[in-house]
Coordinates of C-alpha atoms and ligand atoms in Angstrom, one line a residue:
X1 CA 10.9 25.2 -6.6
X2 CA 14.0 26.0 -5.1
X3 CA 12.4 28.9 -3.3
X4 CA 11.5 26.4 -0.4
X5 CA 14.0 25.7 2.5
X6 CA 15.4 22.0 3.2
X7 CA 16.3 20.6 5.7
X8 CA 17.9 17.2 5.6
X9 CA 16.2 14.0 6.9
X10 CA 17.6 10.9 8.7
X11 CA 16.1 7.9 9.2
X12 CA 16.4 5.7 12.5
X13 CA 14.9 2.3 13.7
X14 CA 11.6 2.4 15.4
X15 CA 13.0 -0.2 18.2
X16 CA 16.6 2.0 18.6
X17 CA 16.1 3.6 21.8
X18 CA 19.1 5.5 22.1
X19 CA 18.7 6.6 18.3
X20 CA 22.7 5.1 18.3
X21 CA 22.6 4.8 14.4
X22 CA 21.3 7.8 11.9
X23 CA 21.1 6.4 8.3
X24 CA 20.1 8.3 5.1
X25 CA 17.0 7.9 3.2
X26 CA 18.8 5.5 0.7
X27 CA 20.3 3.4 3.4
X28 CA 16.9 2.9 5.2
X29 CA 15.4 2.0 1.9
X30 CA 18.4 -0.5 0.9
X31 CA 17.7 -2.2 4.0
X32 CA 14.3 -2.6 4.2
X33 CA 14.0 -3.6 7.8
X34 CA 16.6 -2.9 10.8
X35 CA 19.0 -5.1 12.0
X36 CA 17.0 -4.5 15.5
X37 CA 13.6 -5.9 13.9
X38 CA 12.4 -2.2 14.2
X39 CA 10.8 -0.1 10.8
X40 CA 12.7 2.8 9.7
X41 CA 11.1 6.2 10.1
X42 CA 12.4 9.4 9.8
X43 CA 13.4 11.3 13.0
X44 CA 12.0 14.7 12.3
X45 CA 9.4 15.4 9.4
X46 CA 9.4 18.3 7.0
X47 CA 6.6 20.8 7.0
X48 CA 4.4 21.9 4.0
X49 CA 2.5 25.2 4.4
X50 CA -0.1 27.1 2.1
X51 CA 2.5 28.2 0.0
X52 CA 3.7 25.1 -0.9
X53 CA 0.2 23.8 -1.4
X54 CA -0.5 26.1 -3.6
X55 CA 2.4 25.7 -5.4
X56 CA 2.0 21.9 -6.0
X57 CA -2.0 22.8 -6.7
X58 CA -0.8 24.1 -10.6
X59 CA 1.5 21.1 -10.6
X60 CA 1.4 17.7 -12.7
X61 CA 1.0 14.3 -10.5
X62 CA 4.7 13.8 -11.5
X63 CA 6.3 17.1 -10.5
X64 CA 3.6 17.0 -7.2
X65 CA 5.9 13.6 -6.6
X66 CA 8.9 15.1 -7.0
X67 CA 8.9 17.7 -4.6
X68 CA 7.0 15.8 -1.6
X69 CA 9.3 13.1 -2.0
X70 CA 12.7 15.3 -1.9
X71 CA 11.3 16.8 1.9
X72 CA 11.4 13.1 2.9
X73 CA 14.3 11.6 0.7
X74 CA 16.9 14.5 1.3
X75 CA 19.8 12.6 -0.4
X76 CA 18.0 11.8 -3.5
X77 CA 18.0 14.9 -5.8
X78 CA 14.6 16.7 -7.1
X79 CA 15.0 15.7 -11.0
X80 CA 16.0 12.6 -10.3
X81 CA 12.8 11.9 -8.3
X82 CA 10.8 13.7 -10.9
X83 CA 12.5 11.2 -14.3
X84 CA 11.5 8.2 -11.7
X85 CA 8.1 9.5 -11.1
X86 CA 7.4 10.1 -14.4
X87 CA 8.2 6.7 -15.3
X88 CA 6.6 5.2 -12.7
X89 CA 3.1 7.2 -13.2
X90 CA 3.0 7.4 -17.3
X91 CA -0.4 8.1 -19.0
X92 CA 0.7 4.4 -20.5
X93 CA 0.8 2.7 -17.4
X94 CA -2.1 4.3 -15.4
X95 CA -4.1 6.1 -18.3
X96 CA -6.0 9.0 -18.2
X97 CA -4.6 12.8 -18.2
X98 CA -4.3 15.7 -15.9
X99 CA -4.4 19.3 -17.0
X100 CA -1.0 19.7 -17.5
X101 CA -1.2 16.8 -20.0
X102 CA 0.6 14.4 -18.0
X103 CA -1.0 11.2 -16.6
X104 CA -3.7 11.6 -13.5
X105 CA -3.0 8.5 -11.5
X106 CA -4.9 9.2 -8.5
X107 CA -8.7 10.8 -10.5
X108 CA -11.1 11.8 -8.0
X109 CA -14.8 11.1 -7.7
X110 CA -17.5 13.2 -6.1
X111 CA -20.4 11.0 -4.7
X112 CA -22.1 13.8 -2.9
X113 CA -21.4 17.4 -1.6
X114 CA -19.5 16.1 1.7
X115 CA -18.3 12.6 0.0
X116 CA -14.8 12.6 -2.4
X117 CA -13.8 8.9 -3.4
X118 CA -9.8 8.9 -4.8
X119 CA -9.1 5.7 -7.0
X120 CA -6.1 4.3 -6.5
X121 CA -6.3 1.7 -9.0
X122 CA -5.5 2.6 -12.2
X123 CA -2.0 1.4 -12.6
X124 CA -0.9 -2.1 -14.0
X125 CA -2.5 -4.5 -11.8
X126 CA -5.7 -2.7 -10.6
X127 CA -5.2 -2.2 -7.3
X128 CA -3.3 0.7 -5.1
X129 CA -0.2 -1.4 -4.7
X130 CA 0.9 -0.3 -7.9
X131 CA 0.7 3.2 -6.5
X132 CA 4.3 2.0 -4.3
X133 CA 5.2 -1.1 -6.3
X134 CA 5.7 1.0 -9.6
X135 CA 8.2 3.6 -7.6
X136 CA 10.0 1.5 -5.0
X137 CA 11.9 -0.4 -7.3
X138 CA 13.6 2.9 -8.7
X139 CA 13.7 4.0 -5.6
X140 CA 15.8 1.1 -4.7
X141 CA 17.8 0.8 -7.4
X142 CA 19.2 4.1 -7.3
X143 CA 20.0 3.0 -3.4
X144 CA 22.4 1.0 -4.3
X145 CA 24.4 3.5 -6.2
X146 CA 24.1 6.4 -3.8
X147 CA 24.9 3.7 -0.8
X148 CA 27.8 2.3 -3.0
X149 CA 26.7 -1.6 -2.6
X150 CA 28.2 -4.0 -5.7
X151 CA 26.2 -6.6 -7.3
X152 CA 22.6 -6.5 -8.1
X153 CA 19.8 -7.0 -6.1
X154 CA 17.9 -10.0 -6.4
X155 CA 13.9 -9.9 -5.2
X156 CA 12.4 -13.1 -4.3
X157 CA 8.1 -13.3 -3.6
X158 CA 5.7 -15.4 -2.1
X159 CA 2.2 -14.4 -3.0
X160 CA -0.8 -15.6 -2.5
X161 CA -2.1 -13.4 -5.6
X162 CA -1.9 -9.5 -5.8
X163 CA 1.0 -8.6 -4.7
X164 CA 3.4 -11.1 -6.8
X165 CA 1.7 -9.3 -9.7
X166 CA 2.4 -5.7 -7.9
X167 CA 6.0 -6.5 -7.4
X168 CA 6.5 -8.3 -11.3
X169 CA 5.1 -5.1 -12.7
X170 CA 6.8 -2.8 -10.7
X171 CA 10.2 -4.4 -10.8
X172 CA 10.1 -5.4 -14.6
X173 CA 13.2 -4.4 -16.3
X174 CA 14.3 -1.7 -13.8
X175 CA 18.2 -1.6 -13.8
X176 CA 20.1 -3.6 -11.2
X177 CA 17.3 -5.5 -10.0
X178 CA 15.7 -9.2 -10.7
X179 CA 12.7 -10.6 -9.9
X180 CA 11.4 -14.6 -9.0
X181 CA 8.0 -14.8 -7.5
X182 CA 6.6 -18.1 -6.7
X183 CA 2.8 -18.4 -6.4
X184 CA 0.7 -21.9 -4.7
X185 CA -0.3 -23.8 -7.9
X186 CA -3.6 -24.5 -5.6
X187 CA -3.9 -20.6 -4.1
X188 CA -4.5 -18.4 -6.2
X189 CA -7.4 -17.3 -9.2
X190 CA -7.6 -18.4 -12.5
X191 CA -6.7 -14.2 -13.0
X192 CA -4.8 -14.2 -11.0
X193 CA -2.3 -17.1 -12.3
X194 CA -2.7 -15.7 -16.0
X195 CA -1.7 -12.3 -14.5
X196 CA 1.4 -13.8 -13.3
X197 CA 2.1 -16.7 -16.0
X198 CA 1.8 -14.6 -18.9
X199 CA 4.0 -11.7 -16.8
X200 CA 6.5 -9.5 -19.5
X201 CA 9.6 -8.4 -18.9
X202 CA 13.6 -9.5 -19.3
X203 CA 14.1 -9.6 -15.4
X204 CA 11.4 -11.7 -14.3
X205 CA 10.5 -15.3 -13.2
X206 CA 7.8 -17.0 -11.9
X207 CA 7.1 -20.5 -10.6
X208 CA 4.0 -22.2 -9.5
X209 CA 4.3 -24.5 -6.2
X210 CA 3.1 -27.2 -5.8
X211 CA 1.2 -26.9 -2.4
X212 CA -0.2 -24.3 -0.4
X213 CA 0.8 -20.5 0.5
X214 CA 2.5 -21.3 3.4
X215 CA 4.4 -24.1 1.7
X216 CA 5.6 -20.9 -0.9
X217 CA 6.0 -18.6 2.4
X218 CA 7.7 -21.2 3.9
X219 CA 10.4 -22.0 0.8
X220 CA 11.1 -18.8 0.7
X221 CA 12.0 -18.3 4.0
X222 CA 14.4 -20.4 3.6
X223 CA 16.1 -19.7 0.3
X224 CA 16.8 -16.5 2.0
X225 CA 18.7 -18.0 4.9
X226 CA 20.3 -20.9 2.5
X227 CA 23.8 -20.2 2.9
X228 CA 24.8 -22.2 -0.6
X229 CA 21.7 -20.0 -2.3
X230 CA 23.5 -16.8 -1.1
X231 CA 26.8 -18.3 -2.4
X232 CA 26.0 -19.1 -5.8
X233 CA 24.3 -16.1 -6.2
X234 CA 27.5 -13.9 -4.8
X235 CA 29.1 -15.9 -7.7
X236 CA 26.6 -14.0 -10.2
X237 CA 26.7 -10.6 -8.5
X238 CA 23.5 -10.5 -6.8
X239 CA 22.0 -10.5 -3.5
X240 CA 19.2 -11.1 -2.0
X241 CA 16.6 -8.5 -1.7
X242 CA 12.7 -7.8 -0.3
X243 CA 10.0 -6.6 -1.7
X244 CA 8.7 -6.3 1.8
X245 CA 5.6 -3.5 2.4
X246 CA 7.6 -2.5 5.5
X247 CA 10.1 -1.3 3.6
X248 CA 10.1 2.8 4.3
X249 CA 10.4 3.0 0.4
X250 CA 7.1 1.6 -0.3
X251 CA 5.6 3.9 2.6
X252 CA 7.3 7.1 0.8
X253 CA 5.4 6.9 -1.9
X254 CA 1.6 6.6 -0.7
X255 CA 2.1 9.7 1.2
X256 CA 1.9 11.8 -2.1
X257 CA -1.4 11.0 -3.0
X258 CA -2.6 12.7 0.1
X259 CA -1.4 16.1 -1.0
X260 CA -2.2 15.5 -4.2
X261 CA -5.9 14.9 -3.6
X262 CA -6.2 17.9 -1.1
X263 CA -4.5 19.5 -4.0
X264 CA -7.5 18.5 -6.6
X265 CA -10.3 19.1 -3.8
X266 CA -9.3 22.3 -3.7
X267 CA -9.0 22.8 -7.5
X268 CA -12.3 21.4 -8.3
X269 CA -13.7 23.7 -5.3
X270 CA -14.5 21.2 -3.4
X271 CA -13.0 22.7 -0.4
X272 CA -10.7 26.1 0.1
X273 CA -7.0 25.9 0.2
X274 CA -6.7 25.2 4.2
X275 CA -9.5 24.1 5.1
X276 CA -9.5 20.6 7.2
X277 CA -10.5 17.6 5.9
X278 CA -11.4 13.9 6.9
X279 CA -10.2 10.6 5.2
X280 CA -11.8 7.2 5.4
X281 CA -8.7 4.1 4.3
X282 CA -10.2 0.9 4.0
X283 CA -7.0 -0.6 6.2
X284 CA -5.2 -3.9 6.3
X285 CA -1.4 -3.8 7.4
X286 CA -1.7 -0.1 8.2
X287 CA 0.7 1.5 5.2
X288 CA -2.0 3.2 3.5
X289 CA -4.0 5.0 6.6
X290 CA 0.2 5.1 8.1
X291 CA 1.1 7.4 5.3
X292 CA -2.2 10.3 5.6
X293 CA -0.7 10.3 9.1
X294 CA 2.5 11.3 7.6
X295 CA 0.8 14.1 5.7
X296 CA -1.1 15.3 8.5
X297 CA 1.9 15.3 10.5
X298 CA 3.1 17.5 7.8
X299 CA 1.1 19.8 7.8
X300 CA -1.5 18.8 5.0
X301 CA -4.9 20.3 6.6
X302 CA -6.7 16.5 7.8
X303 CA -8.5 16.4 10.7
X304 CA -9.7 12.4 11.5
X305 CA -8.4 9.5 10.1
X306 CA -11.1 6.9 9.7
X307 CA -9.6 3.4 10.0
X308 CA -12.3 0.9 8.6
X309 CA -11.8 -2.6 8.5
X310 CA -13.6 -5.8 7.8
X311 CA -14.5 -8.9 9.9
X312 CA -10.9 -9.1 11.2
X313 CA -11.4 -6.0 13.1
X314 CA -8.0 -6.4 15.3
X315 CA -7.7 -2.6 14.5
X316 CA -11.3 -1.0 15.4
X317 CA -11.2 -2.8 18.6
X318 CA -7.6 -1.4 19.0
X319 CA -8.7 2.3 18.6
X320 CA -11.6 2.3 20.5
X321 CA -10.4 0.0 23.7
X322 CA -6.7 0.3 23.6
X323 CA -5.8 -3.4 23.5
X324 CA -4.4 -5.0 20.4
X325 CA -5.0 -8.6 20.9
X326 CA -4.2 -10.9 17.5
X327 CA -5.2 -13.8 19.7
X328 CA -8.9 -14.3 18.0
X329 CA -10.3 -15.9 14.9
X330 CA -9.0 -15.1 11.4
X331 CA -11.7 -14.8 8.8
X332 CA -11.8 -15.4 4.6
X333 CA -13.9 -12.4 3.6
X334 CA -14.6 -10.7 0.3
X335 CA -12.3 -7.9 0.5
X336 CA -9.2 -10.6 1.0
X337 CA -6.4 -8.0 1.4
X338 CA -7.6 -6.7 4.2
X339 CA -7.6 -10.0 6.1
X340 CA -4.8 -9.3 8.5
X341 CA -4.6 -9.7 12.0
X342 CA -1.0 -8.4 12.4
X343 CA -0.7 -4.7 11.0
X344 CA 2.9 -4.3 10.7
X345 CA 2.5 -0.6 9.9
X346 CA 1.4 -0.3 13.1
X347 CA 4.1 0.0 14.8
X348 CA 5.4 2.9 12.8
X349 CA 2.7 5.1 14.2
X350 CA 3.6 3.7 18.2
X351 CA 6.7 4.8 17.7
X352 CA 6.0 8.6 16.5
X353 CA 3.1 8.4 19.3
X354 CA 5.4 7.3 22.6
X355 CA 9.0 7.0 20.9
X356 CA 10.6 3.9 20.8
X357 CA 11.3 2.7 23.9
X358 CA 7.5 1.8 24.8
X359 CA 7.1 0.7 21.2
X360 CA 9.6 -2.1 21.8
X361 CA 7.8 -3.5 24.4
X362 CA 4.6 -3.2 23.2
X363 CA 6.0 -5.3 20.3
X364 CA 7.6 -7.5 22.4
X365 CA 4.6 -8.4 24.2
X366 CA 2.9 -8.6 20.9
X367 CA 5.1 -11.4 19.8
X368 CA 5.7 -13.0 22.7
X369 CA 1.2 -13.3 24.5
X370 CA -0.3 -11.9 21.2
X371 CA -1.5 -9.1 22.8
X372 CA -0.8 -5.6 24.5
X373 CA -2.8 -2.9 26.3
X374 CA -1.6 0.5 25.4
X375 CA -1.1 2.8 28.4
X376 CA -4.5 5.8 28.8
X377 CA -2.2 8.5 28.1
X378 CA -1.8 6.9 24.6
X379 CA -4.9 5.6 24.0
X380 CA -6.0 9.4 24.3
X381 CA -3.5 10.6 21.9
X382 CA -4.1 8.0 19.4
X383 CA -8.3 8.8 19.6
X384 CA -7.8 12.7 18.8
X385 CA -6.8 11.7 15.4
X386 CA -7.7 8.1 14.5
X387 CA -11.7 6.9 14.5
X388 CA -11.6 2.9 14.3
X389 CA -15.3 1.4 12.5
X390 CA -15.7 -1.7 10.8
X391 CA -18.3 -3.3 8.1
X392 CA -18.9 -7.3 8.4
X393 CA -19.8 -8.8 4.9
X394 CA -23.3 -8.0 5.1
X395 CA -22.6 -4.4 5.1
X396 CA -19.8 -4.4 2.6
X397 CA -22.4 -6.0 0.0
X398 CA -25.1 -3.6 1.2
X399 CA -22.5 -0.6 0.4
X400 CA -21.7 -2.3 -3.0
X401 CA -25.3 -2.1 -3.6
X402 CA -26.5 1.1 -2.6
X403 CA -23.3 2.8 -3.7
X404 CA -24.3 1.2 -7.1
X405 CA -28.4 2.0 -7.0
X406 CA -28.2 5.9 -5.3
X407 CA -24.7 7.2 -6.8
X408 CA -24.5 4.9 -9.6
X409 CA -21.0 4.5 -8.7
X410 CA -19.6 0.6 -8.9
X411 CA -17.0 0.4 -6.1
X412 CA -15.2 -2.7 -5.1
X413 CA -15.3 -4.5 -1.7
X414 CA -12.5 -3.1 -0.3
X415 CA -13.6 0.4 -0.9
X416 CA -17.1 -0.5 -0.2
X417 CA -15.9 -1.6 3.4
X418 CA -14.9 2.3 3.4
X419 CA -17.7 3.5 2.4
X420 CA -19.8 1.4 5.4
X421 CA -17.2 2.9 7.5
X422 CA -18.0 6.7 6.3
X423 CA -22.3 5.6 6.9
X424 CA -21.2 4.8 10.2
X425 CA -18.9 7.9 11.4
X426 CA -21.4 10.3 10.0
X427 CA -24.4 8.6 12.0
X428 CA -22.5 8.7 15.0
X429 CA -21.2 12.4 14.7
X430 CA -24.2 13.9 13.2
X431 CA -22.6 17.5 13.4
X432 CA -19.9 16.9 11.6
X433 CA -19.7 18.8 8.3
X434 CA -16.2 18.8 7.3
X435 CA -15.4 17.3 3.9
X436 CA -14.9 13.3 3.4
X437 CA -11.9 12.0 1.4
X438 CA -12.6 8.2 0.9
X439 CA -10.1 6.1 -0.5
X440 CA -10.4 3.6 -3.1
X441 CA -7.8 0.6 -3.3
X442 CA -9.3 -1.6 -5.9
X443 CA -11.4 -2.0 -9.1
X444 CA -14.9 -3.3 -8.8
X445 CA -13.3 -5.4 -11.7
X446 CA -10.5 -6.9 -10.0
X447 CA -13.8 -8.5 -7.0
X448 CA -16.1 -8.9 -10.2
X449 CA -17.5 -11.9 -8.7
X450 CA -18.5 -10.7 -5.6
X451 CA -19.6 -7.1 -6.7
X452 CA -21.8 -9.0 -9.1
X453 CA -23.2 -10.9 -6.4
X454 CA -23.8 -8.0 -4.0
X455 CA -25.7 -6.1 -6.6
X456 CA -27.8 -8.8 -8.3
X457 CA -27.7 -11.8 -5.7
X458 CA -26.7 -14.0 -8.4
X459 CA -23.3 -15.8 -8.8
X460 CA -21.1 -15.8 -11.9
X461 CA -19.8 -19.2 -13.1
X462 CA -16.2 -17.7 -13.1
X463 CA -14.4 -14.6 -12.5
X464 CA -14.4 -13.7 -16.3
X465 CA -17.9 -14.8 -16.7
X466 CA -18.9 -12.3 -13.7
X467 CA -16.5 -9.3 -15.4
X468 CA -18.6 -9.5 -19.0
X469 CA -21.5 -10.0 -16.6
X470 CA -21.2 -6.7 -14.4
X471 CA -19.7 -4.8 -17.8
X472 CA -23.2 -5.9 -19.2
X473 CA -25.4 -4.4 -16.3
X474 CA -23.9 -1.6 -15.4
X475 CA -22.5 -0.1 -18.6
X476 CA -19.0 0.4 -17.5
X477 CA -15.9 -1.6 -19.3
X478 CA -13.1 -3.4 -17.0
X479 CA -9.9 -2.1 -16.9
X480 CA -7.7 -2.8 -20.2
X481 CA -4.9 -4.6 -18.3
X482 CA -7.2 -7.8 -17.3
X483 CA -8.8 -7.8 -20.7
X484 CA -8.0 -10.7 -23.3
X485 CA -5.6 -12.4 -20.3
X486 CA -6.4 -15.7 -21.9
X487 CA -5.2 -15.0 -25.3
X488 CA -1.8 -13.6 -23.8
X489 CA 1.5 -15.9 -24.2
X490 CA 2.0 -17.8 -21.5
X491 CA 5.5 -17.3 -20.4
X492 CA 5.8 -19.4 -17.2
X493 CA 4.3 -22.8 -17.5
X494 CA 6.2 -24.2 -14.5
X495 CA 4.8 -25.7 -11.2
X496 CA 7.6 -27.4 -9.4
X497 CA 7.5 -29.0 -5.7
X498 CA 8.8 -27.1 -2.9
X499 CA 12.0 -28.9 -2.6
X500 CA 12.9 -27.6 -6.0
X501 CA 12.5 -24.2 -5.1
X502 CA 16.2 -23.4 -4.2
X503 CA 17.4 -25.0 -7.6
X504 CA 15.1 -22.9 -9.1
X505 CA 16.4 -19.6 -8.1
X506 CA 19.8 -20.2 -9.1
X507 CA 18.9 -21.5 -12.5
X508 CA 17.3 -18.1 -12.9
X509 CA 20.2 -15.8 -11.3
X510 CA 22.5 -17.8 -14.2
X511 CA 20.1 -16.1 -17.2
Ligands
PLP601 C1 -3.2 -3.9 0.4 C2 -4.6 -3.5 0.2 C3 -5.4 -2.8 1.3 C4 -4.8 -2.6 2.6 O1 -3.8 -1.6 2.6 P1 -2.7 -1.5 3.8 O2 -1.8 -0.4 3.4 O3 -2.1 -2.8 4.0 O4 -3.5 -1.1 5.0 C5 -6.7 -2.4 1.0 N1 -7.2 -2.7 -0.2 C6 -6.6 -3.3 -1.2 C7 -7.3 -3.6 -2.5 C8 -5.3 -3.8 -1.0 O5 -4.7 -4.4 -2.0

């Protein structure tokens, strides 16, 4: 692998306009967001040709890891990337295997000669958090060595459901770290608290509160700027850490996915080494659709980006007018963590589109009026690569649906959103033949209720009710990891009252 020239990588805040501070890959990642408010991004990218896509074409997931990571994480070293990746992608944790014998986190699926559909959902939780969440924590921890920091850091999570259980899996007994995540005892599915309750691991802890998400959102908040929280846990070592999705070390890792697809499309001859391809991301805080810019950027052959979204469609209207205005109803649909109307990613791509110094304001005025108008010249630059679309709940179920009755392929809302999307582009650009990548972010398993209901009009009783249901009809078993979650041990009875949350933490950074 050593054949390939690298060139080191610095990372620098998106809001620094003078580029006055130039941290390492570790730094950015210990740090999470700048002192400025800005994202960290790095200030030049590397560049991957044919050779090198060739090269990682006869590669494992694992070793495909390890060396797209090194081009963008120049102070971390290639085998160390490649023990964390294996960990973090094992045939144990994410099932199935690739040619090489290792585990194939990422499998493809061919609906049609133009349409590819990449699951991302394999891992602990069923859903493409994991795909980060079960590499950022290593990531981190070995942060704090190279960056020389004392004490150990200490997460601490609000969720209002999937990403608690993301973050418990991913940080579960990874050296140097601890995690608390408190979940609304009213706020969450019954899966979704058994996920959490019955959780495994010697570095974990999770607390139901009593009240809503915001009253968990809210608790936290403040735990982090508690000055006699911070104390006491000084006194024990730690500090306080985030398990933020902002954080440059949970972008890192989405962006190897992309190559490793194009990688696989061109193994199973679905296209030729070079040729250009399009990819559809069913898109919520803009990490996921942020990181195939990133490949595209360098140098992995993608043409469009397709950015679908659902009801809350602050991004299609974005794309196609220019103006991101947040200032507009928020709506509760079926594909829940897309339900955003502040895409944080965002930002990230402003800044590699007009540098930071028209990002800032754009943010400014985004915080301050709730809305911003991006300048023609921009809006240009941003339409010769992204394609905005949206599906509204009518078409998501009708994608559920016909996905299920044409292709026989059971996809969850999320990806089904996608898939609306992909109807959509193609009817609009009817000569368009290049090949579709569509992401998948989520098992039909994890939305059983609602898949259930797009496909048969009829509603389950519960979640699990509507998982045996769907396995029933459609022939296909849920993923082993939310099977038998009632029989598990129940680790973490607790629901305390938001007041108690403080006490709480410190009890727990004592164990
Ligand atoms: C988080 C999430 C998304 C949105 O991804 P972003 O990176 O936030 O755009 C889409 N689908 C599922 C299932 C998710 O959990």
């Amino acid at each position: 692998m050593s054949r390939f020239h690298i060139d080191e990588i610095k990372y620098v805040s998106t809001r620094d306009i003078e580029k006055k501070e130039l941290i390492s890959s570790a730094e950015a990642i210990r740090r999470g967001l700048a002192p400025d408010g800005g994202l960290y991004m790095p200030v030049s990218l590397p560049h991957f040709g044919i050779a090198e896509l060739s090269m990682l074409s006869k590669l494992g997931y694992a070793e495909r890891a390890a060396f797209v990571l090194k081009r963008y994480l120049t102070d971390y070293d290639e085998d160390e990337l490649l023990s964390m990746a294996k960990a973090a992608y094992s045939a144990e944790k994410f099932g199935g295997a690739d040619k090489k014998g290792g585990a194939n986190p990422t499998p493809l699926r061919r609906l049609s000669s133009r349409g590819t559909v990449m699951e991302l959902w394999h891992g602990p939780t069923s859903a493409f958090k994991d795909m980060a969440l079960q590499l950022m924590p290593r990531l981190l921890s070995a942060a704090l060595e190279k960056t020389g920091v004392k004490g150990d850091a200490c997460i601490l999570v609000a969720t209002s459901g999937d990403t608690g259980k993301a973050a418990l899996e991913g940080y579960k007994d990874v050296d140097r770290t601890k995690i608390m995540v408190f979940y609304p005892a009213e706020g969450v599915s019954a899966v979704q608290k058994l996920q959490m309750v019955t959780q495994e691991g010697k570095n974990v802890c999770v607390a139901g509160v009593d009240g809503n998400f915001d009253d968990a959102q809210t608790g936290v908040k403040r735990i982090f700027r508690d000055p006699d929280v911070a104390k006491a846990l000084e006194e024990k070592g730690l500090f306080f850490s985030s398990a933020n999705s902002i954080n440059w070390g949970r972008l890192a890792p989405q962006i190897v996915y992309y190559f490793s697809a194009y990688c696989d499309m061109a193994s199973e001859n679905i296209i030729k080494l070079g040729d250009e391809i399009d990819i559809t991301v069913p898109t919520g805080n803009f990490g996921n659709i942020f990181a195939a810019y990133i490949a595209a950027e360098s140098g992995l052959p993608i043409r469009k980006l397709v950015c679908a979204s659902n009801t809350n469609k602050v991004l299609t209207d974005f794309i196609n007018d220019g103006v991101y205005d947040r200032r507009r109803e928020f709506y509760t649909t079926i594909s829940p963590s897309m339900d955003i109307l502040i895409s944080s990613n965002l930002e990230r791509l402003l800044y590699m589109l007009c540098g930071p110094a028209e990002t800032t304001e754009y943010m400014k005025a985004l915080s301050e009026e709730g809305v911003y108008k991006i300048s023609p010249k921009l809006h240009k630059t941003l339409q010769r690569r992204f394609a905005g679309y949206f599906a509204d709940e009518d078409a998501c179920r009708e994608a559920i649906k016909e996905t299920y009755e044409k292709k026989h392929y059971l996809c969850d809302p999320h990806t089904a959103v996608a898939l609306s999307c992909v109807e959509r582009y193609r009817r609009e650009n009817p000569g368009e033949t290049l090949k579709m990548l569509v992401v998948s972010t989520a098992s039909p398993y994890k939305f059983a209720g609602s898949v259930l209901e797009a496909i048969t009009g009829d509603m389950a009783k519960d979640e699990l009710t509507a998982a045996s249901e769907l396995s029933a009809l459609t022939g296909t078993k849920p993923p082993k990891q939310l099977v038998g979650l009632e029989s598990r041990e129940v680790r973490f009875p607790g629901v305390i009252s938001p007041e108690n949350m403080a006490d709480e933490v410190i009890k727990f950074a004592g164990r």
